[in-house]
Coordinates of C-alpha atoms in Angstrom, one line a residue:
M958 CA -18.8 64.8 -23.8
T959 CA -20.5 68.3 -23.9
P960 CA -19.6 70.3 -26.6
S961 CA -18.4 73.4 -26.2
P962 CA -20.3 76.0 -26.4
T963 CA -20.0 78.5 -29.7
P964 CA -20.8 82.3 -29.4
A965 CA -24.3 81.7 -31.4
S966 CA -25.0 80.1 -28.2
L967 CA -23.7 82.2 -26.2
G968 CA -25.8 84.7 -27.7
E969 CA -28.8 82.5 -28.0
R970 CA -28.7 82.3 -24.2
F971 CA -29.5 86.0 -23.8
I972 CA -32.7 86.1 -26.4
P973 CA -36.2 85.1 -24.2
V974 CA -38.0 82.4 -25.5
I975 CA -41.3 84.7 -26.9
P976 CA -44.1 82.4 -26.5
T977 CA -45.7 81.3 -30.5
E978 CA -49.0 84.0 -29.9
F979 CA -47.0 86.4 -29.2
Q980 CA -44.1 85.9 -32.2
V981 CA -45.2 89.7 -34.8
Y982 CA -42.5 89.1 -36.6
D983 CA -38.4 88.1 -36.1
S984 CA -37.8 90.9 -34.2
Y985 CA -34.1 90.1 -34.1
T986 CA -34.2 90.0 -38.4
V987 CA -36.4 93.1 -38.0
D988 CA -35.1 95.7 -35.9
P989 CA -31.7 95.5 -36.6
Q990 CA -32.6 96.8 -39.7
W991 CA -34.2 99.7 -38.4
Q992 CA -30.9 100.5 -36.7
I993 CA -29.0 101.0 -39.6
K994 CA -31.6 103.4 -41.6
F995 CA -32.0 105.2 -38.2
T996 CA -27.9 105.1 -38.8
I997 CA -27.7 106.7 -42.3
I998 CA -30.8 109.1 -41.3
W999 CA -28.1 111.0 -38.9
T1000 CA -25.2 110.4 -40.1
S1001 CA -26.0 111.9 -43.8
I1002 CA -27.8 114.6 -41.8
L1003 CA -24.0 115.2 -40.1
A1004 CA -22.3 114.9 -43.4
F1005 CA -25.1 117.7 -44.9
T1006 CA -24.7 120.5 -42.3
T1007 CA -20.8 119.5 -42.9
L1008 CA -21.2 120.8 -46.7
L1009 CA -23.2 123.1 -45.6
S1010 CA -20.1 124.7 -43.9
V1011 CA -18.2 124.9 -46.6
P1012 CA -18.7 128.8 -47.2
Y1013 CA -17.7 129.3 -43.2
I1014 CA -14.4 126.9 -43.8
Y1015 CA -13.0 128.6 -47.0
R1016 CA -13.9 132.3 -45.4
S1017 CA -12.1 131.2 -42.4
Y1018 CA -9.0 129.8 -44.6
V1019 CA -8.7 132.8 -46.3
N1020 CA -8.7 135.4 -43.1
G1021 CA -6.2 133.2 -41.6
R1022 CA -8.5 131.3 -38.8
L1023 CA -9.2 128.1 -39.7
Y1024 CA -6.2 126.8 -38.8
S1025 CA -5.0 129.3 -35.8
G1026 CA -6.7 127.9 -33.1
L1027 CA -6.1 123.9 -32.6
S1028 CA -3.1 123.6 -30.5
I1029 CA -1.4 126.1 -28.3
N1030 CA 2.1 126.3 -29.8
E1031 CA 4.8 127.0 -26.8
S1032 CA 8.3 128.8 -26.8
D1033 CA 12.0 128.6 -26.2
G1034 CA 12.0 132.1 -23.5
V1035 CA 12.4 134.2 -26.8
A1036 CA 9.3 136.8 -27.8
K1037 CA 8.1 136.5 -31.2
A1038 CA 5.8 138.6 -31.9
S1039 CA 3.1 137.5 -34.7
S1040 CA 2.4 139.0 -37.5
P1041 CA -1.1 140.2 -38.6
S1042 CA -2.8 138.4 -41.6
K1043 CA -2.3 139.3 -45.4
P1044 CA -5.8 142.6 -45.2
T1045 CA -8.2 140.5 -47.3
G1046 CA -11.4 141.5 -49.5
P1047 CA -14.8 141.3 -47.7
S1048 CA -15.9 137.8 -48.1
R1049 CA -19.7 138.8 -47.4
F1050 CA -21.5 139.8 -51.1
G1051 CA -20.9 144.0 -50.8
T1052 CA -23.8 146.6 -50.6
G1053 CA -23.0 147.0 -55.2
H1054 CA -23.4 143.2 -55.9
P1055 CA -26.5 142.7 -57.2
L1056 CA -27.1 139.7 -54.9
S1057 CA -26.7 141.7 -52.2
K1058 CA -29.9 142.2 -51.3
P1059 CA -31.9 139.5 -51.8
V1060 CA -29.3 137.4 -49.3
R1061 CA -28.7 139.7 -47.1
G1062 CA -32.8 139.2 -47.0
A1063 CA -33.2 135.4 -47.1
R1064 CA -30.6 135.9 -43.4
A1065 CA -32.1 138.0 -41.6
V1066 CA -35.7 135.9 -41.9
V1067 CA -33.5 132.9 -41.4
Q1068 CA -32.0 134.2 -38.4
S1069 CA -35.1 135.0 -36.7
L1070 CA -36.1 132.1 -37.2
A1071 CA -33.1 130.3 -35.7
L1072 CA -32.9 132.8 -32.7
W1073 CA -35.9 134.1 -31.3
T1074 CA -36.8 132.3 -28.0
L1075 CA -39.8 131.3 -26.5
P1076 CA -41.1 133.8 -24.1
M1077 CA -40.1 132.5 -20.4
P1078 CA -43.2 131.9 -18.2
N1079 CA -42.7 133.9 -14.5
L1080 CA -42.4 130.8 -12.6
T1081 CA -42.2 130.6 -8.2
W1082 CA -41.5 127.0 -6.2
W1083 CA -39.1 126.9 -3.6
K1084 CA -38.6 130.0 -2.8
G1085 CA -38.1 130.2 -6.7
Q1086 CA -34.5 129.4 -6.3
V1087 CA -35.3 125.9 -8.0
G1088 CA -38.4 127.0 -10.5
D1089 CA -36.2 129.7 -12.2
C1090 CA -34.1 127.4 -12.6
C1091 CA -36.2 124.9 -14.5
R1092 CA -37.6 127.7 -16.5
R1093 CA -34.1 128.9 -17.7
A1094 CA -33.2 124.9 -18.3
Y1095 CA -36.0 124.1 -20.4
F1096 CA -37.7 127.4 -22.2
S1097 CA -34.5 128.7 -23.0
L1098 CA -34.1 127.4 -26.5
G1099 CA -33.8 128.9 -29.9
L1100 CA -36.9 128.4 -32.8
S1101 CA -34.3 126.1 -33.7
Q1102 CA -33.3 124.6 -31.3
I1103 CA -35.9 123.0 -31.1
G1104 CA -37.2 122.5 -34.8
I1105 CA -33.4 120.0 -34.2
I1106 CA -34.7 118.2 -31.0
L1107 CA -38.2 117.7 -32.6
A1108 CA -37.1 116.5 -35.7
Y1109 CA -34.6 114.2 -33.7
A1110 CA -37.5 113.0 -31.7
G1111 CA -40.1 112.3 -34.2
I1112 CA -36.6 110.4 -36.0
V1113 CA -36.2 108.1 -33.3
V1114 CA -39.8 107.8 -32.4
A1115 CA -40.3 107.0 -36.3
C1116 CA -37.5 104.7 -36.3
F1117 CA -39.5 102.6 -33.6
V1118 CA -43.0 102.6 -34.0
T1119 CA -43.0 101.9 -37.9
G1120 CA -44.7 98.3 -38.7
A1121 CA -44.1 97.3 -34.9
Q1122 CA -47.1 96.4 -32.5
L1123 CA -45.3 97.1 -29.0
S1124 CA -47.8 96.0 -27.5
Q1125 CA -46.7 92.3 -28.3
N1126 CA -43.3 92.8 -28.9
S1127 CA -40.8 95.6 -27.8
N1128 CA -38.2 95.0 -29.0
R1129 CA -37.7 97.6 -31.6
P1130 CA -37.6 100.8 -29.0
G1131 CA -34.6 98.9 -27.2
F1132 CA -32.4 98.2 -31.0
L1133 CA -32.9 102.2 -31.9
A1134 CA -31.8 103.2 -28.0
L1135 CA -28.4 100.8 -28.8
A1136 CA -28.3 102.7 -32.2
Q1137 CA -28.3 106.4 -30.0
L1138 CA -25.3 105.6 -28.2
P1139 CA -23.2 107.2 -31.2
V1140 CA -25.3 109.4 -31.7
I1141 CA -24.5 110.3 -27.7
I1142 CA -21.1 110.5 -27.5
V1143 CA -20.3 112.3 -31.0
L1144 CA -21.8 114.9 -29.5
S1145 CA -20.1 115.2 -26.4
L1146 CA -17.1 115.4 -28.2
K1147 CA -14.8 118.3 -27.4
S1148 CA -11.5 117.6 -29.6
P1149 CA -12.1 119.5 -33.1
L1150 CA -9.7 117.7 -35.3
P1151 CA -9.4 117.5 -38.3
L1152 CA -12.9 119.3 -37.9
P1153 CA -15.1 119.9 -35.5
V1154 CA -18.2 117.2 -35.6
F1155 CA -21.8 118.7 -36.4
L1156 CA -21.6 122.3 -38.0
P1157 CA -17.5 123.2 -38.1
S1158 CA -18.6 126.6 -37.6
L1159 CA -19.5 125.2 -34.4
S1160 CA -18.0 124.2 -31.3
Y1161 CA -18.9 121.7 -28.4
E1162 CA -20.3 124.1 -26.1
H1163 CA -23.1 124.9 -28.6
Y1164 CA -24.6 121.9 -30.0
N1165 CA -24.1 120.3 -26.5
F1166 CA -27.3 121.2 -26.4
L1167 CA -28.6 118.5 -28.5
H1168 CA -26.5 115.7 -26.2
R1169 CA -28.4 117.4 -23.9
W1170 CA -31.6 116.1 -24.8
A1171 CA -30.9 113.2 -27.5
G1172 CA -30.1 111.6 -23.6
R1173 CA -33.5 112.2 -22.9
V1174 CA -34.8 110.4 -26.0
L1175 CA -32.3 107.5 -25.5
F1176 CA -34.1 107.9 -22.2
L1177 CA -37.3 107.6 -23.1
S1178 CA -36.9 105.1 -26.2
V1179 CA -35.6 102.5 -22.8
T1180 CA -38.6 103.6 -20.8
V1181 CA -41.2 101.9 -23.7
H1182 CA -38.9 99.1 -24.4
G1183 CA -39.2 98.6 -20.4
G1184 CA -41.9 99.0 -19.3
M1185 CA -44.0 97.7 -22.1
W1186 CA -42.3 94.2 -21.6
L1187 CA -42.9 94.0 -18.0
N1188 CA -46.4 94.8 -18.5
Q1189 CA -46.8 92.4 -21.0
F1190 CA -45.4 89.5 -18.5
I1191 CA -47.8 91.1 -15.8
T1192 CA -50.9 90.8 -17.6
T1193 CA -49.8 87.3 -18.9
D1194 CA -49.2 86.0 -15.3
Q1195 CA -45.4 85.3 -17.2
Y1196 CA -44.0 86.3 -13.3
D1197 CA -40.8 83.7 -14.2
Q1198 CA -40.1 86.7 -16.9
V1199 CA -39.9 89.4 -14.8
W1200 CA -37.5 87.9 -12.7
A1201 CA -35.0 86.4 -15.7
E1202 CA -31.9 86.8 -15.4
K1203 CA -32.2 88.8 -18.9
T1204 CA -34.8 90.8 -17.1
K1205 CA -32.6 91.9 -14.3
R1206 CA -29.6 93.2 -15.8
G1207 CA -32.3 95.2 -17.6
M1208 CA -33.3 96.4 -14.8
I1209 CA -30.4 97.5 -13.3
A1210 CA -29.2 98.9 -16.9
Y1211 CA -32.4 101.0 -17.0
G1212 CA -31.5 102.3 -13.5
L1213 CA -28.0 103.4 -14.4
M1214 CA -29.6 105.7 -16.8
G1215 CA -32.1 107.0 -14.7
G1216 CA -28.8 108.0 -12.6
I1217 CA -27.4 109.2 -15.3
V1218 CA -30.3 111.1 -16.1
I1219 CA -31.3 112.1 -12.8
T1220 CA -27.7 113.8 -11.4
S1221 CA -27.4 115.6 -15.3
L1222 CA -30.8 118.0 -14.3
K1223 CA -29.5 121.3 -13.9
P1224 CA -30.2 121.9 -10.7
V1225 CA -28.3 119.3 -9.6
R1226 CA -25.7 120.3 -12.4
R1227 CA -25.6 124.3 -10.8
I1228 CA -25.6 123.4 -7.3
C1229 CA -22.7 120.3 -7.3
Y1230 CA -21.6 119.8 -10.5
Q1231 CA -19.0 117.3 -9.2
L1232 CA -21.5 115.0 -8.4
F1233 CA -23.0 115.3 -12.1
W1234 CA -19.6 114.7 -13.4
I1235 CA -18.2 111.4 -11.3
A1236 CA -21.8 110.4 -11.3
H1237 CA -21.9 110.9 -15.3
V1238 CA -18.3 108.4 -16.2
C1239 CA -18.9 106.3 -13.7
L1240 CA -22.4 105.4 -14.6
F1241 CA -22.3 105.4 -18.1
V1242 CA -19.5 102.4 -17.8
G1243 CA -21.3 100.9 -15.5
F1244 CA -24.7 101.1 -17.8
F1245 CA -22.4 100.2 -20.7
A1246 CA -21.2 96.9 -19.2
A1247 CA -25.7 95.8 -18.0
V1248 CA -26.8 96.6 -21.5
S1249 CA -23.8 94.6 -22.9
Y1250 CA -24.8 91.3 -20.3
H1251 CA -28.4 92.4 -21.1
T1252 CA -28.4 91.9 -24.7
P1253 CA -25.7 90.8 -27.0
Y1254 CA -26.3 92.7 -29.8
S1255 CA -25.7 95.6 -27.6
R1256 CA -21.8 94.9 -28.2
P1257 CA -22.2 96.0 -31.9
W1258 CA -22.8 99.3 -31.0
I1259 CA -21.2 100.2 -27.5
Y1260 CA -17.3 99.5 -29.4
P1261 CA -18.2 102.5 -32.3
C1262 CA -18.6 104.5 -29.1
V1263 CA -15.3 103.4 -26.9
A1264 CA -13.8 104.3 -30.6
I1265 CA -14.6 107.5 -30.7
Y1266 CA -14.6 108.2 -27.4
A1267 CA -10.8 106.9 -27.2
Y1268 CA -9.5 109.5 -30.3
D1269 CA -11.8 112.2 -28.5
L1270 CA -9.2 111.5 -25.3
V1271 CA -6.0 111.0 -27.5
V1272 CA -6.6 114.1 -29.7
R1273 CA -6.8 116.0 -25.9
M1274 CA -3.9 114.4 -24.2
I1275 CA -2.4 115.9 -27.4
R1276 CA -3.0 119.2 -26.6
Y1277 CA -2.4 118.8 -23.5
R1278 CA 0.1 121.5 -21.7
V1279 CA 2.1 121.8 -18.8
K1280 CA 3.1 124.9 -17.9
D1281 CA 4.0 127.0 -14.5
A1282 CA 1.2 130.3 -13.8
T1283 CA 1.6 133.2 -11.9
L1284 CA -1.4 134.0 -9.7
I1285 CA -2.4 137.6 -9.1
P1286 CA -5.3 138.4 -6.7
V1287 CA -6.6 141.4 -9.1
D1288 CA -8.8 142.7 -5.9
D1289 CA -11.2 141.1 -3.6
T1290 CA -12.5 138.9 -6.2
L1291 CA -10.6 138.5 -8.8
T1292 CA -7.8 136.1 -10.0
M1293 CA -5.9 137.2 -13.2
I1294 CA -4.0 134.4 -14.2
H1295 CA -1.0 134.4 -17.0
V1296 CA 0.4 131.4 -17.9
P1297 CA 3.8 133.0 -20.3
D1298 CA 5.6 131.0 -23.2
C1299 CA 2.4 130.4 -25.1
D1300 CA 3.3 132.2 -28.5
S1301 CA 0.3 131.2 -30.9
G1302 CA -1.6 128.5 -31.3
W1303 CA -4.7 129.8 -29.7
L1304 CA -6.9 132.9 -30.8
P1305 CA -8.9 135.2 -28.4
T1306 CA -12.4 134.9 -27.0
Q1307 CA -11.4 131.4 -27.3
H1308 CA -10.9 129.2 -23.8
V1309 CA -8.9 126.9 -22.2
L1310 CA -10.0 123.7 -19.4
L1311 CA -7.5 125.1 -16.3
R1312 CA -6.4 122.4 -13.9
V1313 CA -4.3 123.9 -11.0
M1314 CA -1.7 120.9 -10.4
K1315 CA -1.4 122.0 -6.6
G1316 CA -4.0 120.6 -3.8
S1317 CA -7.7 119.2 -3.7
G1318 CA -7.8 121.5 -7.5
I1319 CA -5.5 118.9 -9.2
F1320 CA -8.8 116.5 -9.7
E1321 CA -10.6 119.7 -10.9
S1322 CA -10.6 121.4 -13.7
H1323 CA -12.2 124.5 -15.1
P1324 CA -13.4 126.5 -18.3
F1325 CA -12.0 130.7 -18.6
T1326 CA -12.0 132.5 -22.0
I1327 CA -8.6 133.8 -23.5
T1328 CA -8.7 137.7 -23.3
N1329 CA -6.1 138.5 -24.6
A1330 CA -4.4 137.9 -27.9
P1331 CA -1.1 136.3 -29.4
S1332 CA 1.8 139.6 -29.2
S1333 CA 1.9 141.9 -32.5
S1334 CA 4.5 144.0 -32.5
L1335 CA 1.1 146.9 -33.3
S1336 CA -0.3 145.7 -29.6
S1337 CA 2.7 145.2 -27.1
T1338 CA 0.4 142.4 -25.4
P1339 CA 2.5 140.8 -22.8
R1340 CA 3.5 136.8 -24.4
G1341 CA 1.6 134.8 -23.5
I1342 CA -2.1 133.7 -21.9
I1343 CA -3.7 135.7 -19.9
L1344 CA -7.6 134.7 -17.6
Y1345 CA -9.4 136.1 -15.1
A1346 CA -11.1 134.0 -12.7
K1347 CA -14.3 135.2 -10.9
V1348 CA -14.7 134.4 -7.4
C1349 CA -18.1 132.4 -7.9
G1350 CA -17.4 128.5 -6.3
D1351 CA -15.9 126.4 -3.7
W1352 CA -12.6 125.9 -6.6
T1353 CA -12.1 129.7 -7.4
R1354 CA -12.2 130.7 -4.2
R1355 CA -9.8 128.9 -3.0
L1356 CA -7.9 130.0 -6.2
H1357 CA -7.7 133.5 -5.3
S1358 CA -6.7 132.5 -1.6
L1359 CA -3.9 130.3 -3.2
A1360 CA -3.1 133.9 -5.1
R1361 CA -3.1 135.6 -1.3
D1362 CA -1.7 133.8 0.1
V1363 CA 2.5 135.4 0.4
A1364 CA 3.3 134.2 2.7
T1365 CA 3.5 131.3 1.4
L1366 CA 6.2 132.1 -1.8
E1367 CA 8.4 129.8 -2.6
E1368 CA 12.4 131.9 -2.0
E1369 CA 13.4 131.9 -6.0
E1370 CA 10.5 133.2 -6.9
D1371 CA 12.6 136.9 -7.1
A1372 CA 12.5 136.4 -3.3
E1373 CA 13.6 140.4 -2.9
E1374 CA 10.7 141.5 -4.5
R1375 CA 8.7 138.9 -2.4
E1376 CA 10.5 140.4 1.2
K1377 CA 9.7 144.3 -0.3
F1378 CA 6.3 143.4 -0.5
I1379 CA 5.6 141.7 2.5
Q1380 CA 6.8 144.1 4.3
D1381 CA 4.9 147.1 3.3
E1382 CA 1.8 145.0 4.4
N1383 CA 3.5 144.2 7.5
E1384 CA 3.4 148.3 7.5
G1385 CA 0.1 148.7 6.2
K1386 CA 1.7 150.5 2.8
A1387 CA 0.3 147.4 0.2
S1388 CA -2.5 145.5 0.2
V1389 CA -3.0 142.3 -0.5
G1390 CA -5.2 142.0 -4.0
G1391 CA -3.0 144.5 -7.0
M1392 CA -0.7 145.3 -9.4
E1393 CA 1.7 145.5 -7.7
H1394 CA 1.3 141.7 -5.9
P1395 CA 4.4 139.8 -6.8
G1396 CA 2.2 136.7 -7.7
K1397 CA 1.8 133.0 -6.8
R1398 CA 3.4 130.8 -9.0
V1399 CA 2.1 127.7 -9.8
T1400 CA 2.0 125.0 -12.2
V1401 CA -0.9 124.1 -13.9
M1402 CA -2.6 121.7 -17.4
I1403 CA -3.6 123.1 -19.6
D1404 CA -6.3 121.7 -21.5
G1405 CA -7.0 123.4 -25.4
P1406 CA -8.5 126.0 -26.3
Y1407 CA -11.8 125.5 -27.3
G1408 CA -14.8 127.4 -29.1
G1409 CA -14.4 131.2 -29.6
L1410 CA -16.0 134.0 -31.6
K1411 CA -17.1 132.5 -35.1
L1412 CA -18.1 136.5 -36.7
D1413 CA -15.3 137.4 -38.8
L1414 CA -14.9 140.9 -37.4
G1415 CA -13.7 142.1 -40.3
E1416 CA -16.7 142.2 -42.7
Y1417 CA -18.4 144.6 -40.4
E1418 CA -18.2 148.2 -39.9
A1419 CA -20.0 148.1 -36.4
V1420 CA -19.2 146.0 -33.2
L1421 CA -21.6 146.2 -30.5
L1422 CA -20.5 144.1 -27.4
V1423 CA -22.8 143.0 -24.7
A1424 CA -21.2 141.5 -21.6
G1425 CA -23.2 140.6 -18.2
G1426 CA -21.0 140.4 -15.3
S1427 CA -18.3 137.6 -16.2
G1428 CA -18.7 138.0 -19.7
I1429 CA -16.6 140.5 -19.8
T1430 CA -14.0 138.9 -19.8
F1431 CA -15.2 137.1 -23.5
V1432 CA -15.3 140.8 -24.5
L1433 CA -12.1 141.5 -23.8
G1434 CA -11.0 139.1 -26.2
A1435 CA -13.3 140.5 -28.4
I1436 CA -11.6 143.6 -28.3
E1437 CA -8.8 142.3 -28.8
E1438 CA -9.9 140.4 -32.4
A1439 CA -11.6 143.7 -33.0
I1440 CA -7.5 145.2 -32.8
R1441 CA -6.1 142.1 -34.3
V1442 CA -8.3 142.1 -37.9
K1443 CA -8.4 146.0 -37.6
E1444 CA -4.6 146.0 -38.2
A1445 CA -4.4 143.3 -41.1
G1446 CA -6.6 146.8 -42.6
R1447 CA -10.0 145.1 -42.6
G1448 CA -12.4 145.1 -39.7
P1449 CA -15.3 147.6 -38.1
S1450 CA -14.0 151.6 -37.3
K1451 CA -16.6 151.6 -34.4
V1452 CA -16.5 149.3 -31.3
E1453 CA -19.2 150.0 -28.3
V1454 CA -19.2 147.7 -25.1
A1455 CA -22.3 147.8 -22.3
W1456 CA -21.5 145.6 -19.8
V1457 CA -23.5 145.3 -16.9
V1458 CA -22.2 144.7 -14.0
R1459 CA -23.4 144.6 -10.5
D1460 CA -20.8 147.3 -8.3
M1461 CA -17.8 149.8 -9.2
T1462 CA -15.2 146.9 -8.1
T1463 CA -14.2 144.7 -11.0
I1464 CA -14.9 147.8 -12.8
G1465 CA -12.4 149.3 -11.1
A1466 CA -9.8 145.8 -11.2
L1467 CA -10.3 145.7 -15.2
A1468 CA -9.9 149.5 -15.4
P1469 CA -6.1 149.3 -17.2
T1470 CA -6.6 146.9 -19.5
L1471 CA -9.8 148.7 -20.8
L1472 CA -8.5 151.9 -21.4
H1473 CA -5.2 150.0 -22.9
L1474 CA -7.4 148.4 -25.5
H1475 CA -8.6 151.6 -25.8
T1476 CA -5.0 153.3 -26.6
I1477 CA -4.5 150.5 -29.0
G1478 CA -7.6 151.2 -31.0
S1479 CA -7.0 155.4 -30.9
R1480 CA -3.9 154.4 -32.9
L1481 CA -5.4 152.1 -35.1
D1482 CA -8.3 154.7 -35.6
L1483 CA -10.9 152.1 -34.4
S1484 CA -12.9 154.5 -32.1
I1485 CA -13.8 151.9 -28.7
I1486 CA -16.6 153.1 -26.6
Y1487 CA -17.8 151.8 -22.7
N1488 CA -21.0 152.4 -20.9
L1489 CA -21.1 150.8 -17.8
Y1490 CA -24.0 149.3 -15.9
L1491 CA -24.7 149.0 -12.1
S1492 CA -27.5 146.5 -12.1
N1493 CA -27.0 147.0 -7.8
P1494 CA -26.1 150.9 -7.7
P1495 CA -24.8 152.1 -4.6
N1496 CA -26.2 156.0 -3.6
P1497 CA -24.8 158.2 -4.4
L1498 CA -23.6 157.1 -7.6
P1499 CA -19.8 157.1 -7.6
P1500 CA -18.1 158.6 -10.6
V1501 CA -16.4 156.7 -13.7
P1502 CA -12.7 155.2 -11.5
V1503 CA -10.1 157.7 -13.2
A1504 CA -7.9 154.6 -15.6
M1505 CA -10.7 154.2 -17.6
P1506 CA -10.8 156.7 -20.9
T1507 CA -13.3 160.3 -20.4
S1508 CA -15.8 159.6 -23.2
T1509 CA -16.9 156.2 -20.6
T1510 CA -20.2 156.6 -19.7
L1511 CA -21.6 155.1 -15.7
S1512 CA -25.1 154.6 -15.8
P1513 CA -27.1 153.1 -12.8
Y1514 CA -29.4 150.7 -14.1
R1515 CA -29.9 147.4 -16.3
P1516 CA -29.9 149.0 -20.1
E1517 CA -32.4 147.4 -22.6
V1518 CA -30.8 145.1 -25.0
A1519 CA -33.1 145.6 -27.7
Q1520 CA -32.3 149.6 -28.2
L1521 CA -29.3 149.1 -27.5
V1522 CA -29.0 147.0 -31.1
R1523 CA -30.6 149.4 -32.5
E1524 CA -29.0 152.4 -31.6
A1525 CA -25.9 150.7 -32.9
L1526 CA -27.2 149.8 -36.2
P1527 CA -25.1 151.7 -38.7
T1528 CA -26.6 154.1 -41.9
T1529 CA -25.4 155.3 -44.3
Q1530 CA -23.8 158.8 -42.5
D1531 CA -22.0 156.1 -40.7
G1532 CA -20.0 155.4 -43.4
G1533 CA -21.3 153.2 -46.1
A1534 CA -23.3 150.8 -43.9
G1535 CA -21.3 147.9 -43.7
G1536 CA -22.9 145.5 -41.7
L1537 CA -23.1 144.5 -37.6
A1538 CA -21.6 142.5 -35.6
V1539 CA -23.8 141.6 -32.0
V1540 CA -22.1 139.9 -29.4
A1541 CA -23.4 139.7 -26.1
C1542 CA -21.5 136.7 -23.4
G1543 CA -22.7 136.0 -19.8
P1544 CA -25.6 134.8 -18.2
E1545 CA -28.6 133.5 -20.1
G1546 CA -30.6 136.3 -19.4
I1547 CA -28.6 138.7 -20.8
V1548 CA -27.9 136.4 -24.0
M1549 CA -31.7 135.3 -24.8
E1550 CA -33.2 139.5 -24.5
A1551 CA -29.6 139.9 -27.0
K1552 CA -30.7 137.3 -29.2
N1553 CA -34.2 138.4 -29.2
A1554 CA -32.8 141.4 -29.9
V1555 CA -31.4 140.5 -32.6
A1556 CA -34.2 138.3 -33.9
G1557 CA -36.7 141.4 -33.6
L1558 CA -34.8 143.7 -35.9
G1559 CA -37.0 144.2 -39.4
V1560 CA -35.6 142.9 -42.3
V1561 CA -35.7 145.7 -44.0
E1562 CA -33.7 147.1 -41.1
R1563 CA -31.1 144.3 -41.6
V1564 CA -30.5 144.7 -45.1
D1565 CA -30.2 148.4 -45.5
C1566 CA -27.7 148.8 -42.9
G1567 CA -25.5 145.6 -44.2
G1568 CA -26.3 142.8 -42.4
V1569 CA -25.9 141.9 -38.6
G1570 CA -24.1 139.1 -37.4
F1571 CA -24.9 137.5 -34.2
H1572 CA -22.6 135.4 -31.5
G1573 CA -24.3 134.4 -28.0
E1574 CA -22.2 133.0 -25.5
C1575 CA -24.0 131.7 -21.9
Y1576 CA -22.2 130.4 -18.6
N1577 CA -24.2 128.1 -17.5
L1578 CA -23.8 124.8 -16.6

């Protein structure tokens, strides 16, 4: 009678018989120890970065922001105005503190190293489209980001080459590849509970670059592992090992990982995001299955990955909200989305992942910035969440078409108003787009909130907001945040907005909102100045929309962001040089320009002005 196979014997079937002359060391005993060393290194770094964020956590707790944007709270239909937080003293070293200048000087040096980006070479390939895409994908990282990537890659390579003779036994890179899987999963998490992973002062979109590069280092490790074994089998005429079951399973796993790498390239993400997303999920699941059959040593590293990802899904499910929303086509390219009955649990500039539960949109979710603050007695902001969606792809185009389709409005949706609007439309008295639109009601699913402005505007005397295109939605939220902290008795006395936009269409659509914010700021002695720049100006240049404040300027060119930053620096004549907060949002180019503008300021300039804070938000895939 044949005895039942034990777990050990099952595992041994997956371990190749290594010829005696190639057994340099006991790989299956020594190499797992390097997995543990690598794990200790990255978890220690994670703990250290969390420790560095304790001051940020403390300041966020003091000013009431720490737990203010974790989960959207719904109302029972009764409007509740949120009360402003109590005034707090400055959390940074004040101008009179003996350590203020040395601390600001040190921060300025670190800030320059963190923000400065490498100059991008001007490459032309395939009509410039793909060349420019690749150029911005791999030359848009700051020095600090490059340093983190090189440090991570260096740690991995050092772990799989130290004391290992890879030409005789290349198992070590394979073991290190398995140990990197939890890192990849941790860096892909979106859930911010109980605290965000990595730096608590950041959110998933800010360290997603490290998720991508860690994946590339993982692919490098697997390539070295498999490539050197195949080379050894071929050069020693061990073709039976090339076609062994274990080797074939390894090649299948490698092929699945190669598919992940190819479909994750930036041109693919931009041109066909849904292909990237579906391939990412399906191929990663397939890779886990293939590698678990390739070697039993992978399973102890797969289980933690499954547990971490399950945690993320559970937390996100708790934060899901299914709500009724109203779609209003503001103009030919802009759709306003109003989600009522959401009173708190979110902050302006945070974003939510929105899924429209109608048609093919049910299979897609897209991020949109929250442009308003929770309702308060002073701001009179409409209750609920306001989002703006600019037509820039198939999904947003379908959303805009759905909002414009007044003929299919439901009868119970304010029937009298609906009939009047349709009648005016038929008589040519109304436009399908505009705030007079009765609104198309749909059901949406909200996932979030996530991210948001990480600077405390209450610590600065002046604020410069730079927006490119649809980046104005983040800027609207930042203005709301400035109003919110000013209402609490602290914060800036001046907010300058520089908005670079292609044409006047979107300006006209958002003019009433910009005017409303300007009016509220005036009541709080908060000066809000709008400077508009047309990147594709008509000739002659049109006037500033009547709905905009009289102080608004309109220029037919793209500004130099460095000049805007330098001109916005507060001085003692401005009221005490209490520091400048620079916030940039939009395409990668304008955010990179703002980063370099702040990094290029002299250390003395930043110390004398009270310090410069920076927050960048890129709208890219």
